[in-house]
Amino acid sequence: YTVSLHDAFPISLVLSVVAGQGMVDFLRKRGLGKEISSDGPASHATKAGTPTMGGILIFGITLPITLAANIGGRLSILLPLSTIVGAGVLGLADDLQTIIGRSKTGLNKRLKVALLTALGLGAALVLYYALDIEDVRIPWAGAFDLGPVYIPLAVIVILFTTLLSPRRVIAHTLPCHPP
């Protein structure tokens, strides 16, 4: 049985809901929560103790379901999947830095941006040269051939969608109160 794309979303949703609370409880019991830097805004103090390493839940569910739903005949999924895995490995290294070293800031911000830029550049070069993609398609407006400008634009899009992921935006804007 292969997982269809129509099955993938509900399966992911159910697994996330079922495993989510258990994962949060597991992380809290082991003290794997955020330490907040005294250099940051006072509003971040409410986030102290918020479990870190939630990406394990996201990747643990997303990867197998994505592979099951897409790998058969859709090898193009490997580029976005490998880009997501690369960003996930960087996130794991960042979270481990805050847990093992108890660095309140994780990896150096410049290093994170440099590594994410390199990841974006690698993906952009594969898109442009290996997959021969050099246009942007905008609904109701059409396709726009960008030529080599596609590469830096793709890097910027990948970089900012990684830096401003919904998980990161939510984690840094909503107060989280551990029980």
CSV table of N, CA, C and O in Angstrom, one decimal, residues 93-146:
chain,number,residue,atom,x,y,z
A,93,ALA,N,21.5,20.8,16.1
A,93,ALA,CA,22.7,21.3,16.6
A,93,ALA,C,22.6,22.5,17.5
A,93,ALA,O,23.2,22.6,18.6
A,94,ASP,N,21.7,23.4,17.1
A,94,ASP,CA,21.4,24.6,17.8
A,94,ASP,C,20.8,24.3,19.2
A,94,ASP,O,21.2,24.7,20.2
A,95,ASP,N,19.8,23.4,19.1
A,95,ASP,CA,19.1,23.0,20.4
A,95,ASP,C,20.0,22.2,21.3
A,95,ASP,O,20.0,22.4,22.5
A,96,LEU,N,20.9,21.3,20.7
A,96,LEU,CA,21.8,20.6,21.6
A,96,LEU,C,22.8,21.5,22.2
A,96,LEU,O,23.2,21.3,23.4
A,97,GLN,N,23.2,22.6,21.6
A,97,GLN,CA,24.1,23.6,22.1
A,97,GLN,C,23.5,24.2,23.4
A,97,GLN,O,24.1,24.4,24.4
A,98,THR,N,22.2,24.4,23.3
A,98,THR,CA,21.5,25.0,24.5
A,98,THR,C,21.3,24.0,25.6
A,98,THR,O,21.2,24.4,26.8
A,99,ILE,N,21.2,22.7,25.3
A,99,ILE,CA,21.0,21.7,26.3
A,99,ILE,C,22.3,21.2,26.9
A,99,ILE,O,22.5,21.2,28.1
A,100,ILE,N,23.2,20.8,26.0
A,100,ILE,CA,24.5,20.2,26.5
A,100,ILE,C,25.4,21.3,27.1
A,100,ILE,O,25.9,21.2,28.2
A,101,GLY,N,25.6,22.3,26.3
A,101,GLY,CA,26.5,23.4,26.8
A,101,GLY,C,25.8,24.4,27.7
A,101,GLY,O,26.4,25.3,28.3
A,102,ARG,N,24.5,24.3,27.7
A,102,ARG,CA,23.6,25.3,28.4
A,102,ARG,C,23.9,26.7,28.0
A,102,ARG,O,23.9,27.6,28.8
A,103,SER,N,24.3,26.9,26.7
A,103,SER,CA,24.4,28.2,26.1
A,103,SER,C,23.0,28.7,25.9
A,103,SER,O,22.2,28.1,25.4
A,104,LYS,N,22.8,29.9,26.4
A,104,LYS,CA,21.4,30.4,26.4
A,104,LYS,C,21.0,30.9,25.0
A,104,LYS,O,19.9,31.0,24.7
A,105,THR,N,22.0,31.0,24.1
A,105,THR,CA,21.7,31.5,22.8
A,105,THR,C,21.9,30.4,21.7
A,105,THR,O,21.5,30.7,20.5
A,106,GLY,N,22.4,29.3,22.0
A,106,GLY,CA,22.6,28.2,21.0
A,106,GLY,C,23.8,28.6,20.1
A,106,GLY,O,24.7,29.2,20.6
A,107,LEU,N,23.7,28.2,18.9
A,107,LEU,CA,24.8,28.4,18.0
A,107,LEU,C,24.9,29.9,17.7
A,107,LEU,O,23.9,30.7,17.8
A,108,ASN,N,26.1,30.4,17.3
A,108,ASN,CA,26.3,31.8,17.0
A,108,ASN,C,25.3,32.1,15.8
A,108,ASN,O,25.2,31.4,14.8
A,109,LYS,N,24.7,33.3,15.9
A,109,LYS,CA,23.7,33.7,14.9
A,109,LYS,C,24.3,33.9,13.5
A,109,LYS,O,23.7,33.5,12.5
A,110,ARG,N,25.5,34.4,13.5
A,110,ARG,CA,26.2,34.6,12.2
A,110,ARG,C,26.5,33.2,11.5
A,110,ARG,O,26.3,33.1,10.3
A,111,LEU,N,26.9,32.3,12.4
A,111,LEU,CA,27.2,30.9,11.9
A,111,LEU,C,25.9,30.3,11.3
A,111,LEU,O,25.9,29.7,10.2
A,112,LYS,N,24.8,30.5,12.1
A,112,LYS,CA,23.5,29.9,11.6
A,112,LYS,C,23.1,30.5,10.3
A,112,LYS,O,22.7,29.8,9.3
A,113,VAL,N,23.2,31.8,10.2
A,113,VAL,CA,22.8,32.5,8.9
A,113,VAL,C,23.7,32.1,7.8
A,113,VAL,O,23.3,31.8,6.7
A,114,ALA,N,25.0,31.9,8.0
A,114,ALA,CA,26.0,31.5,7.0
A,114,ALA,C,25.7,30.1,6.5
A,114,ALA,O,25.7,29.8,5.3
A,115,LEU,N,25.4,29.2,7.5
A,115,LEU,CA,25.1,27.8,7.1
A,115,LEU,C,23.7,27.7,6.4
A,115,LEU,O,23.6,26.9,5.4
A,116,LEU,N,22.8,28.5,6.8
A,116,LEU,CA,21.5,28.4,6.1
A,116,LEU,C,21.6,29.1,4.7
A,116,LEU,O,21.0,28.6,3.8
A,117,THR,N,22.4,30.1,4.6
A,117,THR,CA,22.7,30.7,3.3
A,117,THR,C,23.4,29.6,2.3
A,117,THR,O,23.0,29.5,1.2
A,118,ALA,N,24.4,28.9,2.9
A,118,ALA,CA,25.0,27.9,2.1
A,118,ALA,C,24.0,26.8,1.7
A,118,ALA,O,24.1,26.3,0.5
A,119,LEU,N,23.2,26.4,2.6
A,119,LEU,CA,22.1,25.4,2.3
A,119,LEU,C,21.2,25.9,1.2
A,119,LEU,O,20.9,25.2,0.2
A,120,GLY,N,20.8,27.2,1.3
A,120,GLY,CA,19.9,27.8,0.3
A,120,GLY,C,20.7,27.9,-1.1
A,120,GLY,O,20.1,27.7,-2.1
A,121,LEU,N,21.9,28.3,-1.0
A,121,LEU,CA,22.7,28.4,-2.3
A,121,LEU,C,22.8,27.0,-3.0
A,121,LEU,O,22.7,26.9,-4.2
A,122,GLY,N,23.1,26.0,-2.2
A,122,GLY,CA,23.2,24.6,-2.7
A,122,GLY,C,21.9,24.2,-3.4
A,122,GLY,O,21.8,23.7,-4.5
A,123,ALA,N,20.7,24.5,-2.7
A,123,ALA,CA,19.4,24.2,-3.3
A,123,ALA,C,19.1,25.0,-4.5
A,123,ALA,O,18.6,24.5,-5.5
A,124,ALA,N,19.5,26.3,-4.5
A,124,ALA,CA,19.3,27.1,-5.6
A,124,ALA,C,20.1,26.7,-6.9
A,124,ALA,O,19.6,26.7,-8.0
A,125,LEU,N,21.3,26.3,-6.6
A,125,LEU,CA,22.1,25.8,-7.7
A,125,LEU,C,21.6,24.5,-8.3
A,125,LEU,O,21.6,24.4,-9.6
A,126,VAL,N,21.1,23.6,-7.5
A,126,VAL,CA,20.5,22.4,-8.0
A,126,VAL,C,19.2,22.7,-8.8
A,126,VAL,O,19.0,22.2,-9.9
A,127,LEU,N,18.4,23.6,-8.3
A,127,LEU,CA,17.2,24.1,-9.0
A,127,LEU,C,17.6,24.6,-10.4
A,127,LEU,O,17.0,24.3,-11.4
A,128,TYR,N,18.5,25.5,-10.4
A,128,TYR,CA,18.9,26.3,-11.6
A,128,TYR,C,19.6,25.4,-12.7
A,128,TYR,O,19.3,25.3,-13.8
A,129,TYR,N,20.7,24.7,-12.2
A,129,TYR,CA,21.5,24.0,-13.1
A,129,TYR,C,21.1,22.5,-13.4
A,129,TYR,O,21.0,22.1,-14.5
A,130,ALA,N,20.7,21.8,-12.3
A,130,ALA,CA,20.4,20.4,-12.5
A,130,ALA,C,18.9,20.2,-12.9
A,130,ALA,O,18.6,19.3,-13.8
A,131,LEU,N,18.0,21.0,-12.4
A,131,LEU,CA,16.6,20.8,-12.7
A,131,LEU,C,16.2,21.8,-13.8
A,131,LEU,O,15.0,21.8,-14.1
A,132,ASP,N,17.0,22.7,-14.2
A,132,ASP,CA,16.8,23.7,-15.2
A,132,ASP,C,15.5,24.6,-14.9
A,132,ASP,O,14.7,24.8,-15.8
A,133,ILE,N,15.4,25.0,-13.7
A,133,ILE,CA,14.3,25.9,-13.3
A,133,ILE,C,14.9,27.3,-13.2
A,133,ILE,O,15.8,27.6,-12.4
A,134,GLU,N,14.3,28.2,-14.0
A,134,GLU,CA,14.8,29.6,-13.9
A,134,GLU,C,13.6,30.6,-14.0
A,134,GLU,O,13.8,31.8,-14.3
A,135,ASP,N,12.4,30.1,-13.8
A,135,ASP,CA,11.3,31.0,-13.8
A,135,ASP,C,10.5,30.9,-12.5
A,135,ASP,O,10.6,30.0,-11.8
A,136,VAL,N,9.7,31.9,-12.3
A,136,VAL,CA,8.8,32.0,-11.1
A,136,VAL,C,7.4,32.1,-11.7
A,136,VAL,O,7.1,32.9,-12.6
A,137,ARG,N,6.6,31.3,-11.2
A,137,ARG,CA,5.2,31.2,-11.6
A,137,ARG,C,4.3,31.8,-10.5
A,137,ARG,O,4.3,31.3,-9.4
A,138,ILE,N,3.6,32.9,-10.9
A,138,ILE,CA,2.7,33.6,-9.9
A,138,ILE,C,1.3,33.4,-10.4
A,138,ILE,O,0.9,33.7,-11.5
A,139,PRO,N,0.4,32.8,-9.5
A,139,PRO,CA,-1.0,32.6,-9.9
A,139,PRO,C,-1.6,33.8,-10.4
A,139,PRO,O,-1.4,34.9,-9.9
A,140,TRP,N,-2.4,33.7,-11.5
A,140,TRP,CA,-3.1,34.8,-12.1
A,140,TRP,C,-2.2,35.8,-12.8
A,140,TRP,O,-2.7,36.7,-13.4
A,141,ALA,N,-0.9,35.7,-12.6
A,141,ALA,CA,0.0,36.7,-13.2
A,141,ALA,C,0.9,36.1,-14.3
A,141,ALA,O,1.4,36.7,-15.2
A,142,GLY,N,1.1,34.7,-14.2
A,142,GLY,CA,1.9,34.0,-15.2
A,142,GLY,C,3.3,33.7,-14.7
A,142,GLY,O,3.6,33.8,-13.6
A,143,ALA,N,4.1,33.3,-15.7
A,143,ALA,CA,5.5,32.8,-15.4
A,143,ALA,C,6.4,34.0,-15.9
A,143,ALA,O,6.2,34.6,-16.9
A,144,PHE,N,7.4,34.1,-15.0
A,144,PHE,CA,8.4,35.2,-15.3
A,144,PHE,C,9.8,34.5,-15.4
A,144,PHE,O,10.3,34.0,-14.4
A,145,ASP,N,10.4,34.6,-16.5
A,145,ASP,CA,11.8,34.0,-16.7
A,145,ASP,C,12.8,35.0,-16.0
A,145,ASP,O,12.9,36.1,-16.4
A,146,LEU,N,13.5,34.5,-15.1
A,146,LEU,CA,14.5,35.3,-14.3
A,146,LEU,C,15.9,35.1,-14.7
A,146,LEU,O,16.8,35.9,-14.3
